[in-house]
Coordinates of N, CA and C in Angstrom, one line a residue:
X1 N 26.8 89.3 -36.8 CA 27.5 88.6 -35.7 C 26.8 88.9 -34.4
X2 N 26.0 90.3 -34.1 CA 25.6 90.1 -32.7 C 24.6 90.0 -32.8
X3 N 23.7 89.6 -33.5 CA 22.3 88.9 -33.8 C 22.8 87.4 -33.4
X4 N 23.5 86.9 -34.1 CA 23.9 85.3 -33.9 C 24.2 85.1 -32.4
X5 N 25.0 86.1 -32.0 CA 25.4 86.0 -30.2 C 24.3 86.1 -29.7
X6 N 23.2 86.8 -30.0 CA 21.7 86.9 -29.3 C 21.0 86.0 -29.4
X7 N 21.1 85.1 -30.2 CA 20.1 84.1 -31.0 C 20.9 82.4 -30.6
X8 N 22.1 82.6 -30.0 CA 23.1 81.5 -30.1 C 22.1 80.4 -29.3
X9 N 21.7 80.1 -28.7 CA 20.8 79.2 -28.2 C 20.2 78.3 -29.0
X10 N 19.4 79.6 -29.7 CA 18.4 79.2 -30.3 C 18.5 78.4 -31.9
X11 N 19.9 79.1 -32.0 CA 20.4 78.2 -33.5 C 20.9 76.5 -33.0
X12 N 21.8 77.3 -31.9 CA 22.1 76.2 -31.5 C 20.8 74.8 -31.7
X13 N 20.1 75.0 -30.9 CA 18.7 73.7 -30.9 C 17.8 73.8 -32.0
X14 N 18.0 74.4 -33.0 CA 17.4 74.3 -34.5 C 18.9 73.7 -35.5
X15 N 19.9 73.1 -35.2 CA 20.4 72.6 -35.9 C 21.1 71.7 -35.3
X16 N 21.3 71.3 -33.8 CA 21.4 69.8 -33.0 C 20.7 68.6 -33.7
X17 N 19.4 68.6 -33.9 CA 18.9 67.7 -34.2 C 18.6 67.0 -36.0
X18 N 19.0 68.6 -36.3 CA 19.2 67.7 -37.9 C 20.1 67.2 -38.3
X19 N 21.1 67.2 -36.9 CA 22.7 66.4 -37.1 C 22.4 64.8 -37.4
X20 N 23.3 64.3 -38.6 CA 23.3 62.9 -38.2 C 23.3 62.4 -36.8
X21 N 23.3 61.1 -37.2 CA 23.2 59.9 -35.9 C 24.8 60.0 -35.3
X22 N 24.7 60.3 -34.3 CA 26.4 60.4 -33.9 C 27.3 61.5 -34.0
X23 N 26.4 62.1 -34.6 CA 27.2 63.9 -34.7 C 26.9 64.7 -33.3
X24 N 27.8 65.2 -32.6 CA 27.3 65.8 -31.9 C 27.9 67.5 -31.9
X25 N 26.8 68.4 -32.0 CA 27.3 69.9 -31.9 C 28.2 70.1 -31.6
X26 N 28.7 69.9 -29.9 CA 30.0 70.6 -29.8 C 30.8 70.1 -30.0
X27 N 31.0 68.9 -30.8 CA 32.3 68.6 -31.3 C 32.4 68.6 -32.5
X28 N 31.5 69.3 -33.6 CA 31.6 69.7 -34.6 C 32.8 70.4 -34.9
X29 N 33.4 70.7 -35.9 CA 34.8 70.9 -35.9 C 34.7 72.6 -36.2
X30 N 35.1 73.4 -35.3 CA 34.5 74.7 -35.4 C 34.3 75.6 -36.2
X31 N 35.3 75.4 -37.5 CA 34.6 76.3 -39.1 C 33.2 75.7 -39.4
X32 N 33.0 74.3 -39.1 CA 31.9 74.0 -39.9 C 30.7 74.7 -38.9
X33 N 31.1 74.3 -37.2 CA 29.6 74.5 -36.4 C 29.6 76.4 -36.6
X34 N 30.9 77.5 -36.9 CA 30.5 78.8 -37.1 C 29.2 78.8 -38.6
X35 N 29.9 78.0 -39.8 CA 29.6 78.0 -41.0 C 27.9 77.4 -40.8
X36 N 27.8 76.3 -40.1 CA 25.9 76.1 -39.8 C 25.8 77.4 -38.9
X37 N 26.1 77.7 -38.3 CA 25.5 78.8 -37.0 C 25.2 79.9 -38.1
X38 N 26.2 80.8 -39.0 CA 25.7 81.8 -39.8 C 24.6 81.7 -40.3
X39 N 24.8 80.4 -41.3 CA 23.6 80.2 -42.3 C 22.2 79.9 -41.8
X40 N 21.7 79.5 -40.8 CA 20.9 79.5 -39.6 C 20.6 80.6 -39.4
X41 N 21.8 81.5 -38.8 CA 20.8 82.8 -38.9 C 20.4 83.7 -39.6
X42 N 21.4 83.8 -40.4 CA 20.8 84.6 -42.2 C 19.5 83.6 -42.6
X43 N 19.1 81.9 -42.6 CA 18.0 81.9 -42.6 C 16.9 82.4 -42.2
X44 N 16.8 82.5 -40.8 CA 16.0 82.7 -40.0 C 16.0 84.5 -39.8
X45 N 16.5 85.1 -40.1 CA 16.8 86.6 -39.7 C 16.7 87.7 -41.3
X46 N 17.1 87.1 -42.6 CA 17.2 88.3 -43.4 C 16.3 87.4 -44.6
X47 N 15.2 87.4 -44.1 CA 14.1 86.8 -45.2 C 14.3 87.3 -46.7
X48 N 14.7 88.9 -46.9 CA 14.7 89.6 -47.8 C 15.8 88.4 -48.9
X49 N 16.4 88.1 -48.4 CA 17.8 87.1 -49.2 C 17.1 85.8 -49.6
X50 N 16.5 85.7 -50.4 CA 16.4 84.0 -51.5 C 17.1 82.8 -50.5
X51 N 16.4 82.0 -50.3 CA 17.3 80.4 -49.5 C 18.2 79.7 -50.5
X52 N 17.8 79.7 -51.4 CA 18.9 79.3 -52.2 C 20.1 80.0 -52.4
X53 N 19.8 81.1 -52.2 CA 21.5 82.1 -52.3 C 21.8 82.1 -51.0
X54 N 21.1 82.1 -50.0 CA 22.0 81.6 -48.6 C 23.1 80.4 -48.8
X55 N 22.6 79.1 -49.0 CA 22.4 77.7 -49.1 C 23.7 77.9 -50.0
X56 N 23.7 78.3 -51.0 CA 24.6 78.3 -51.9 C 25.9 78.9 -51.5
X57 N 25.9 80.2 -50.9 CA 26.7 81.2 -50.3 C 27.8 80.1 -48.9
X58 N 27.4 79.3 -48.2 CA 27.5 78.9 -47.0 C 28.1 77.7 -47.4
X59 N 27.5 76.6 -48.3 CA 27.9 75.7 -49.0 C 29.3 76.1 -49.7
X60 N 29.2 77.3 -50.6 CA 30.9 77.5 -51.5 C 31.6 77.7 -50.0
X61 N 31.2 78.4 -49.1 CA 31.9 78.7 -48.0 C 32.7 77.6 -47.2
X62 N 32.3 76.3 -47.3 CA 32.1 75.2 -46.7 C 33.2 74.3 -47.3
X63 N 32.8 74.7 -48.5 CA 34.0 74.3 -49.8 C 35.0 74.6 -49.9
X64 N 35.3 76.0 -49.5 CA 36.9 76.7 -49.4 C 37.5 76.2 -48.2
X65 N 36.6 75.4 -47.0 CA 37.5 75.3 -45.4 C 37.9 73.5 -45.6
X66 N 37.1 72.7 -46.5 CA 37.1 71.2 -46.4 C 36.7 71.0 -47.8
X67 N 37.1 69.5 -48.0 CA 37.3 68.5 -49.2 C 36.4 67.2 -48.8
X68 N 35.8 67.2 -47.8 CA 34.9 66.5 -47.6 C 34.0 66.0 -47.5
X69 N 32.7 65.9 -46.7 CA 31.6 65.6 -47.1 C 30.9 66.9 -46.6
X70 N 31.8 67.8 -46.0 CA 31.1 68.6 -44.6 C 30.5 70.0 -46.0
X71 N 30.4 70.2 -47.4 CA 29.7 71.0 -47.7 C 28.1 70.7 -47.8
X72 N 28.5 68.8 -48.2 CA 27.0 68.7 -48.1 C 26.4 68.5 -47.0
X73 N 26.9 68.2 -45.8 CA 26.2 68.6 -44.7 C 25.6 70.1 -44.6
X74 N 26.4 70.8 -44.9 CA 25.9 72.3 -44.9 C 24.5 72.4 -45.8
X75 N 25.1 71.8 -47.2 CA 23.6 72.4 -47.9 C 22.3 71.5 -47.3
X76 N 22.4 70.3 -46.9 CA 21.0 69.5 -46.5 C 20.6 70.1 -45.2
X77 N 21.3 70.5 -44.3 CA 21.1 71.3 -43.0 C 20.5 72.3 -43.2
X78 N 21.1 73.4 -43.8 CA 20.1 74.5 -44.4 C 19.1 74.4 -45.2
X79 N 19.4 74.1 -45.8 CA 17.9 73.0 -46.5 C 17.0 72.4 -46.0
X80 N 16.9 71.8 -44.9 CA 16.1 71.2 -43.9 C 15.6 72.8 -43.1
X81 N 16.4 73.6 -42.7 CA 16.1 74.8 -42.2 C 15.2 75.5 -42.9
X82 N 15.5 75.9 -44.4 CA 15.0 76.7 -44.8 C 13.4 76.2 -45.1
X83 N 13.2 74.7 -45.2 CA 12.1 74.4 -45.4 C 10.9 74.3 -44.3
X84 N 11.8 74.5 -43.1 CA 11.0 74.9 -41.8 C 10.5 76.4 -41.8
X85 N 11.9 76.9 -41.9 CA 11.7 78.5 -41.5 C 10.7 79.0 -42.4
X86 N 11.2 78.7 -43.9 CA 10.4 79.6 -44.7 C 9.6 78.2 -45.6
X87 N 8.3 77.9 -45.3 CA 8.0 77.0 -46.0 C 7.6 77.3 -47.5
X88 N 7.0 76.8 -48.1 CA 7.2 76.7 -49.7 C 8.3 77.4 -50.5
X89 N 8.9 78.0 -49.9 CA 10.0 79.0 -50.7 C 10.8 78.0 -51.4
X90 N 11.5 77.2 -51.0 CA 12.3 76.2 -52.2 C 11.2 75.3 -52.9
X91 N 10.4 75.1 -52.9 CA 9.2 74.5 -53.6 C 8.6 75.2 -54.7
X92 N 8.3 76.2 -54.3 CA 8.0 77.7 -55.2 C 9.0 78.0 -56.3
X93 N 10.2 78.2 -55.7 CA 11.2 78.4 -56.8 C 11.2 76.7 -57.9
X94 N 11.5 76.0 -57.1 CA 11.7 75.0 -57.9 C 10.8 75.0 -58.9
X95 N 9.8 74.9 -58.5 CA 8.5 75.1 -59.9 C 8.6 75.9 -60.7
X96 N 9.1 77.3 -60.3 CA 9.1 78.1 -62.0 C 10.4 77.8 -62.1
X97 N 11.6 76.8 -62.1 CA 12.6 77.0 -62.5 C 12.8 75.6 -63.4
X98 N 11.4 74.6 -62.7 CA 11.2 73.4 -63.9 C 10.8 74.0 -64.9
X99 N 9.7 74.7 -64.7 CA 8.4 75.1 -66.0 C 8.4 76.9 -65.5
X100 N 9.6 77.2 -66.5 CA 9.4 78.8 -66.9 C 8.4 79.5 -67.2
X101 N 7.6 79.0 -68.1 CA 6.8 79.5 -68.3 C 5.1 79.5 -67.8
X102 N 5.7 79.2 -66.4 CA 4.6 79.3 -65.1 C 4.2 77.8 -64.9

């Protein structure tokens, strides 16, 4: 949490713009904009952690607060993140998880 308060800016304008058309941040409904702001920063901050176990973690999270559309906003958001922050990493996995055997 006080990495996120350090960083609040900065998540902030790395997840403004991958809002739909008409979404605007601060009126995001506050579980969801805390729930992108975490996951944002555990992307961006604890590399050691798999994107997909982020993505996944933030998404069920997303799940327990709404019945709506708002998990899948979460997973494509971080997903769009994680393919910036950390590039090939969801590509990488994906490949050995088509074809196991390399």
């Amino acid at each position: 949490v006080r990495g996120l308060e350090i960083r609040s800016d900065e998540v902030k304008w790395i997840i403004e713009p991958l809002l739909a058309k008409g979404w605007a941040y601060d009126r995001l409904d506050v579980i969801l904009r805390c729930i992108l702001r975490l996951g944002t920063f555990e992307m961006l901050s604890r590399s050691q952690v798999p994107a997909k176990v982020i993505i996944g973690e933030y998404v069920d999270l997303a799940d327990a607060f709404f019945s709506g559309n708002e998990p899948g906003v979460v997973n494509g958001i971080l997903d769009r993140i994680a393919r910036g922050a950390r590039p090939g990493e969801l590509e990488a996995r994906d490949d050995t998880s088509a074809h196991p055997d390399g």
